[in-house]
PDB file of C-alpha atoms in Angstrom:
ATOM      1  CA  VAL A  22      13.042 -15.505 -12.504  1.00 91.00           C
ATOM      2  CA  GLU A  23      12.162 -14.447 -16.026  1.00 94.00           C
ATOM      3  CA  LEU A  24      10.843 -11.112 -17.254  1.00 93.00           C
ATOM      4  CA  ILE A  25       8.552 -11.484 -20.278  1.00 94.00           C
ATOM      5  CA  ALA A  26       7.625  -8.175 -21.865  1.00 93.00           C
ATOM      6  CA  ARG A  27       5.173  -7.410 -24.666  1.00 91.00           C
ATOM      7  CA  GLY A  28       7.558  -4.791 -26.073  1.00 91.00           C
ATOM      8  CA  SER A  29      11.230  -3.987 -25.907  1.00 91.00           C
ATOM      9  CA  ILE A  30      12.782  -3.206 -22.544  1.00 88.00           C
ATOM     10  CA  ILE A  31      13.223   0.536 -22.187  1.00 85.00           C
ATOM     11  CA  TRP A  32      15.983   1.500 -19.754  1.00 85.00           C
ATOM     12  CA  ILE A  33      15.597   5.066 -18.627  1.00 79.00           C
ATOM     13  CA  ASN A  34      18.795   6.950 -19.382  1.00 79.00           C
ATOM     14  CA  ARG A  35      18.844  10.564 -18.258  1.00 76.00           C
ATOM     15  CA  ARG A  36      22.127  11.491 -19.976  1.00 77.00           C
ATOM     16  CA  LEU A  37      21.375  15.204 -19.717  1.00 78.00           C
ATOM     17  CA  TYR A  38      20.934  14.832 -15.965  1.00 76.00           C
ATOM     18  CA  ARG A  39      24.062  12.780 -15.416  1.00 78.00           C
ATOM     19  CA  TYR A  40      26.486  14.699 -17.622  1.00 81.00           C
ATOM     20  CA  THR A  41      25.522  18.375 -17.376  1.00 83.00           C
ATOM     21  CA  GLY A  42      26.535  19.137 -13.814  1.00 83.00           C
ATOM     22  CA  PRO A  43      24.572  21.957 -12.155  1.00 82.00           C
ATOM     23  CA  ALA A  44      22.810  22.655 -15.466  1.00 80.00           C
ATOM     24  CA  LYS A  45      20.963  19.367 -15.036  1.00 79.00           C
ATOM     25  CA  HIS A  46      18.154  21.225 -13.295  1.00 79.00           C
ATOM     26  CA  ILE A  47      17.434  23.043 -16.549  1.00 83.00           C
ATOM     27  CA  PHE A  48      16.397  19.749 -18.101  1.00 82.00           C
ATOM     28  CA  TYR A  49      14.649  18.040 -15.187  1.00 82.00           C
ATOM     29  CA  PRO A  50      12.649  19.404 -12.242  1.00 85.00           C
ATOM     30  CA  PRO A  51      12.992  17.755  -8.792  1.00 81.00           C
ATOM     31  CA  SER A  52       9.824  15.698  -9.453  1.00 79.00           C
ATOM     32  CA  ASP A  53      11.687  13.767 -12.187  1.00 72.00           C
ATOM     33  CA  VAL A  54       8.596  12.484 -14.046  1.00 86.00           C
ATOM     34  CA  GLY A  55       8.739  12.617 -17.833  1.00 87.00           C
ATOM     35  CA  PRO A  56      11.478  13.161 -20.378  1.00 87.00           C
ATOM     36  CA  ALA A  57      13.724  16.225 -20.541  1.00 85.00           C
ATOM     37  CA  GLY A  58      11.819  19.422 -21.192  1.00 85.00           C
ATOM     38  CA  ILE A  59       8.371  17.827 -20.971  1.00 91.00           C
ATOM     39  CA  SER A  60       9.078  17.017 -17.335  1.00 90.00           C
ATOM     40  CA  TRP A  61       8.856  20.733 -16.518  1.00 92.00           C
ATOM     41  CA  VAL A  62       5.270  20.908 -17.861  1.00 94.00           C
ATOM     42  CA  VAL A  63       4.426  17.695 -15.995  1.00 95.00           C
ATOM     43  CA  ALA A  64       5.890  19.185 -12.772  1.00 94.00           C
ATOM     44  CA  PHE A  65       3.064  21.742 -12.608  1.00 95.00           C
ATOM     45  CA  PRO A  66      -0.293  19.890 -12.473  1.00 97.00           C
ATOM     46  CA  LEU A  67      -2.373  23.079 -12.422  1.00 96.00           C
ATOM     47  CA  LEU A  68      -0.645  24.314 -15.570  1.00 96.00           C
ATOM     48  CA  PHE A  69      -1.028  20.845 -17.129  1.00 97.00           C
ATOM     49  CA  LYS A  70      -4.818  20.963 -16.482  1.00 97.00           C
ATOM     50  CA  ASN A  71      -5.101  24.140 -18.614  1.00 97.00           C
ATOM     51  CA  LEU A  72      -3.497  22.610 -21.699  1.00 97.00           C
ATOM     52  CA  PRO A  73      -5.724  21.462 -24.557  1.00 97.00           C
ATOM     53  CA  GLU A  74      -6.927  17.873 -24.127  1.00 95.00           C
ATOM     54  CA  LYS A  75      -5.025  16.610 -27.153  1.00 96.00           C
ATOM     55  CA  THR A  76      -1.774  18.071 -25.790  1.00 97.00           C
ATOM     56  CA  ARG A  77      -2.406  16.624 -22.309  1.00 95.00           C
ATOM     57  CA  VAL A  78      -3.003  13.139 -23.747  1.00 94.00           C
ATOM     58  CA  ALA A  79       0.155  13.315 -25.877  1.00 95.00           C
ATOM     59  CA  ILE A  80       2.331  14.503 -22.974  1.00 95.00           C
ATOM     60  CA  ASP A  81       0.873  11.843 -20.703  1.00 93.00           C
ATOM     61  CA  ALA A  82       1.582   9.066 -23.216  1.00 90.00           C
ATOM     62  CA  ARG A  83       5.162  10.273 -23.633  1.00 90.00           C
ATOM     63  CA  SER A  84       5.747  10.610 -19.888  1.00 90.00           C
ATOM     64  CA  ILE A  85       4.224   7.402 -18.590  1.00 84.00           C
ATOM     65  CA  ARG A  86       5.386   4.389 -20.525  1.00 77.00           C
ATOM     66  CA  PRO A  87       6.664   1.006 -19.519  1.00 77.00           C
ATOM     67  CA  ALA A  88      10.270   1.699 -18.626  1.00 79.00           C
ATOM     68  CA  VAL A  89      12.854   0.604 -16.068  1.00 81.00           C
ATOM     69  CA  ALA A  90      14.637   3.038 -13.800  1.00 77.00           C
ATOM     70  CA  ARG A  91      18.402   3.334 -14.343  1.00 78.00           C
ATOM     71  CA  TRP A  92      19.200   2.062 -10.831  1.00 82.00           C
ATOM     72  CA  MET A  93      17.363  -1.210 -11.613  1.00 86.00           C
ATOM     73  CA  ARG A  94      19.479  -2.112 -14.648  1.00 89.00           C
ATOM     74  CA  PRO A  95      22.482  -3.616 -12.764  1.00 92.00           C
ATOM     75  CA  ARG A  96      20.048  -5.545 -10.563  1.00 93.00           C
ATOM     76  CA  ILE A  97      18.325  -7.137 -13.560  1.00 92.00           C
ATOM     77  CA  GLU A  98      20.706  -7.477 -16.519  1.00 91.00           C
ATOM     78  CA  GLY A  99      22.734 -10.644 -16.343  1.00 92.00           C
ATOM     79  CA  ARG A 100      20.872 -11.773 -13.222  1.00 95.00           C
ATOM     80  CA  ILE A 101      17.526 -12.825 -14.660  1.00 94.00           C
ATOM     81  CA  SER A 102      16.325 -13.989 -18.052  1.00 94.00           C
ATOM     82  CA  ILE A 103      14.681 -11.278 -20.157  1.00 94.00           C
ATOM     83  CA  THR A 104      12.328 -12.146 -23.044  1.00 96.00           C
ATOM     84  CA  PRO A 105      11.264  -8.919 -24.833  1.00 95.00           C
ATOM     85  CA  ASN A 106       8.657  -8.470 -27.590  1.00 96.00           C
ATOM     86  CA  THR A 107       6.717 -11.544 -26.447  1.00 96.00           C
ATOM     87  CA  SER A 108       3.216 -12.007 -25.058  1.00 94.00           C
ATOM     88  CA  ILE A 109       1.666 -14.789 -23.036  1.00 94.00           C
ATOM     89  CA  VAL A 110      -0.847 -16.459 -25.352  1.00 96.00           C
ATOM     90  CA  SER A 111      -2.235 -18.851 -22.734  1.00 95.00           C
ATOM     91  CA  ALA A 112      -1.663 -20.082 -19.187  1.00 95.00           C
ATOM     92  CA  MET A 113      -2.855 -23.423 -17.881  1.00 96.00           C
ATOM     93  CA  ALA A 114      -2.470 -25.035 -14.462  1.00 94.00           C
ATOM     94  CA  GLN A 115      -0.650 -28.395 -14.489  1.00 89.00           C
ATOM     95  CA  GLU A 116      -0.442 -29.934 -11.022  1.00 88.00           C
ATOM     96  CA  GLN A 117       1.686 -27.513  -8.975  1.00 91.00           C
ATOM     97  CA  GLU A 118       2.984 -25.500 -11.987  1.00 95.00           C
ATOM     98  CA  VAL A 119       1.696 -23.190 -14.648  1.00 96.00           C
ATOM     99  CA  TYR A 120       2.214 -24.019 -18.325  1.00 96.00           C
ATOM    100  CA  LEU A 121       2.649 -20.914 -20.518  1.00 97.00           C
ATOM    101  CA  LYS A 122       2.438 -20.649 -24.287  1.00 97.00           C
ATOM    102  CA  LEU A 123       4.218 -17.557 -25.626  1.00 97.00           C
ATOM    103  CA  SER A 124       3.682 -15.581 -28.841  1.00 97.00           C
ATOM    104  CA  ASP A 125       7.141 -16.502 -30.080  1.00 97.00           C
ATOM    105  CA  GLY A 126       6.089 -20.179 -30.194  1.00 97.00           C
ATOM    106  CA  THR A 127       8.016 -21.199 -27.041  1.00 97.00           C
ATOM    107  CA  THR A 128       6.581 -22.557 -23.813  1.00 97.00           C
ATOM    108  CA  ARG A 129       7.494 -22.283 -20.156  1.00 96.00           C
ATOM    109  CA  GLN A 130       6.685 -24.359 -17.065  1.00 95.00           C
ATOM    110  CA  VAL A 131       6.809 -22.091 -14.038  1.00 96.00           C
ATOM    111  CA  ASP A 132       5.970 -22.110 -10.343  1.00 94.00           C
ATOM    112  CA  ARG A 133       4.357 -18.659 -10.278  1.00 93.00           C
ATOM    113  CA  VAL A 134       3.190 -15.948 -12.683  1.00 93.00           C
ATOM    114  CA  ILE A 135       2.942 -12.324 -11.649  1.00 90.00           C
ATOM    115  CA  LEU A 136       1.169 -10.140 -14.223  1.00 86.00           C
ATOM    116  CA  GLY A 137       2.023  -6.453 -14.353  1.00 83.00           C
ATOM    117  CA  THR A 138      -0.487  -5.538 -17.025  1.00 76.00           C
ATOM    118  CA  GLY A 139      -1.021  -1.888 -16.218  1.00 75.00           C
ATOM    119  CA  TYR A 140      -3.900   0.032 -14.738  1.00 77.00           C
ATOM    120  CA  LYS A 141      -7.055   0.937 -16.610  1.00 86.00           C
ATOM    121  CA  PRO A 142      -8.861   3.694 -14.742  1.00 91.00           C
ATOM    122  CA  ASP A 143     -12.521   3.122 -13.943  1.00 95.00           C
ATOM    123  CA  VAL A 144     -14.030   5.381 -11.332  1.00 96.00           C
ATOM    124  CA  GLN A 145     -17.238   3.371 -11.554  1.00 94.00           C
ATOM    125  CA  ALA A 146     -15.403   0.227 -10.337  1.00 93.00           C
ATOM    126  CA  LEU A 147     -14.537   1.680  -6.928  1.00 94.00           C
ATOM    127  CA  PRO A 148     -16.232  -0.719  -4.487  1.00 93.00           C
ATOM    128  CA  TYR A 149     -15.929   1.578  -1.486  1.00 94.00           C
ATOM    129  CA  ILE A 150     -18.110   4.354  -2.934  1.00 95.00           C
ATOM    130  CA  ASP A 151     -21.843   3.808  -2.895  1.00 95.00           C
ATOM    131  CA  SER A 152     -23.227   3.103  -6.383  1.00 93.00           C
ATOM    132  CA  SER A 153     -25.846   5.869  -6.107  1.00 95.00           C
ATOM    133  CA  LEU A 154     -23.023   8.345  -5.428  1.00 96.00           C
ATOM    134  CA  LEU A 155     -20.901   7.013  -8.282  1.00 95.00           C
ATOM    135  CA  GLN A 156     -23.789   7.508 -10.700  1.00 95.00           C
ATOM    136  CA  GLN A 157     -23.525  11.257 -10.011  1.00 97.00           C
ATOM    137  CA  VAL A 158     -19.810  11.386 -10.933  1.00 97.00           C
ATOM    138  CA  HIS A 159     -19.362  12.748 -14.488  1.00 97.00           C
ATOM    139  CA  GLU A 160     -16.538  10.926 -16.243  1.00 96.00           C
ATOM    140  CA  ARG A 161     -14.731  10.268 -19.490  1.00 94.00           C
ATOM    141  CA  ASN A 162     -12.656   7.164 -20.314  1.00 92.00           C
ATOM    142  CA  GLY A 163     -12.977   5.985 -16.727  1.00 95.00           C
ATOM    143  CA  TYR A 164     -11.574   9.196 -15.222  1.00 96.00           C
ATOM    144  CA  PRO A 165     -13.776  11.593 -13.247  1.00 97.00           C
ATOM    145  CA  PHE A 166     -14.094  15.185 -14.507  1.00 96.00           C
ATOM    146  CA  LEU A 167     -12.285  17.279 -11.907  1.00 97.00           C
ATOM    147  CA  ASN A 168     -12.210  20.997 -11.231  1.00 97.00           C
ATOM    148  CA  LYS A 169      -9.048  22.849 -10.186  1.00 97.00           C
ATOM    149  CA  TRP A 170      -9.576  21.645  -6.609  1.00 97.00           C
ATOM    150  CA  PHE A 171      -9.472  17.943  -7.644  1.00 97.00           C
ATOM    151  CA  GLU A 172     -13.188  17.885  -6.867  1.00 97.00           C
ATOM    152  CA  SER A 173     -15.559  15.779  -8.953  1.00 97.00           C
ATOM    153  CA  SER A 174     -19.060  16.686 -10.153  1.00 97.00           C
ATOM    154  CA  VAL A 175     -20.215  15.602  -6.702  1.00 97.00           C
ATOM    155  CA  PRO A 176     -19.465  18.418  -4.249  1.00 95.00           C
ATOM    156  CA  HIS A 177     -16.810  17.485  -1.649  1.00 94.00           C
ATOM    157  CA  LEU A 178     -15.868  14.246  -3.453  1.00 96.00           C
ATOM    158  CA  TYR A 179     -12.181  14.581  -4.410  1.00 97.00           C
ATOM    159  CA  PHE A 180      -9.960  12.302  -6.457  1.00 96.00           C
ATOM    160  CA  PRO A 181      -6.212  12.773  -6.003  1.00 95.00           C
ATOM    161  CA  GLY A 182      -3.831  10.075  -7.263  1.00 92.00           C
ATOM    162  CA  SER A 183      -4.109   8.011 -10.427  1.00 92.00           C
ATOM    163  CA  LEU A 184      -7.683   9.003 -11.151  1.00 95.00           C
ATOM    164  CA  SER A 185      -6.634  12.651 -11.386  1.00 96.00           C
ATOM    165  CA  GLY A 186      -4.006  11.883 -14.037  1.00 94.00           C
ATOM    166  CA  TYR A 187      -6.220  12.667 -17.036  1.00 95.00           C
ATOM    167  CA  ASP A 188      -6.797  16.253 -15.874  1.00 96.00           C
ATOM    168  CA  PHE A 189      -3.620  16.980 -13.906  1.00 97.00           C
ATOM    169  CA  GLY A 190      -1.056  14.819 -15.624  1.00 95.00           C
ATOM    170  CA  PRO A 191       1.290  11.918 -14.908  1.00 94.00           C
ATOM    171  CA  LEU A 192       2.982  13.556 -11.914  1.00 93.00           C
ATOM    172  CA  CYS A 193      -0.221  13.021  -9.889  1.00 93.00           C
ATOM    173  CA  ARG A 194       0.122   9.256 -10.353  1.00 88.00           C
ATOM    174  CA  HIS A 195       3.292   9.273  -8.258  1.00 84.00           C
ATOM    175  CA  ILE A 196       4.179  10.072  -4.684  1.00 82.00           C
ATOM    176  CA  ALA A 197       6.216  12.969  -6.055  1.00 83.00           C
ATOM    177  CA  GLY A 198       2.889  14.440  -7.206  1.00 88.00           C
ATOM    178  CA  THR A 199       1.059  14.588  -3.892  1.00 92.00           C
ATOM    179  CA  GLY A 200       1.867  18.208  -3.217  1.00 93.00           C
ATOM    180  CA  ALA A 201      -0.528  19.829  -5.679  1.00 95.00           C
ATOM    181  CA  PRO A 202      -3.627  17.807  -4.755  1.00 96.00           C
ATOM    182  CA  ALA A 203      -2.871  18.109  -1.008  1.00 95.00           C
ATOM    183  CA  TYR A 204      -2.593  21.894  -1.334  1.00 95.00           C
ATOM    184  CA  GLN A 205      -5.624  22.282  -3.556  1.00 96.00           C
ATOM    185  CA  ILE A 206      -7.922  19.989  -1.565  1.00 96.00           C
ATOM    186  CA  THR A 207      -6.825  21.448   1.790  1.00 95.00           C
ATOM    187  CA  HIS A 208      -7.220  25.013   0.515  1.00 93.00           C
ATOM    188  CA  HIS A 209     -10.645  24.275  -0.943  1.00 94.00           C
ATOM    189  CA  THR A 210     -11.971  22.553   2.160  1.00 90.00           C
ATOM    190  CA  ILE A 211     -10.642  25.228   4.532  1.00 86.00           C
ATOM    191  CA  VAL A 212     -12.068  28.006   2.364  1.00 64.00           C
ATOM    192  CA  ASP A 213     -15.439  26.256   2.236  1.00 55.00           C
ATOM    193  CA  ASP A 214     -15.555  25.757   6.011  1.00 54.00           C
TER     194      ASP A 214
END
């Protein structure tokens, strides 16, 4: 197994959490998404939504970046080959293998390639929503505009999860962030009924 990364490998190191005893909760909320301090803003999606757009985008970029959890480090380092700061330039099938050309000028012959290239939001690409309904969803940069109830411009069409991240922040992209949308959507639908 080899990990090839476009950038350097960032190992998450929450020193303030590990070395400050009970005070660790000052630096990190239980949700644990984002760096020290910023993680408290991220922990409150309804507060996050009220921040100026430029601030939300900056906090999101700082909180969600390619990084490896601390508990993964001993399972990876010294056990698999790591090639940082390198991109795959091309991949070609050769019999039962794949031939890779890398940006550092080297090549690899491998059995399998798994690409973890990230997720680009595109509400219009959702195949399970009728196209006539999707045309009514107002969006920006692939994300639907959402009100405080996680409701789109189409009444009773809600988007929790990754597609709510632009408005409500990086916490909503994780399981740790299911509480706010669950409460908001449930409250909104019960109040409406």
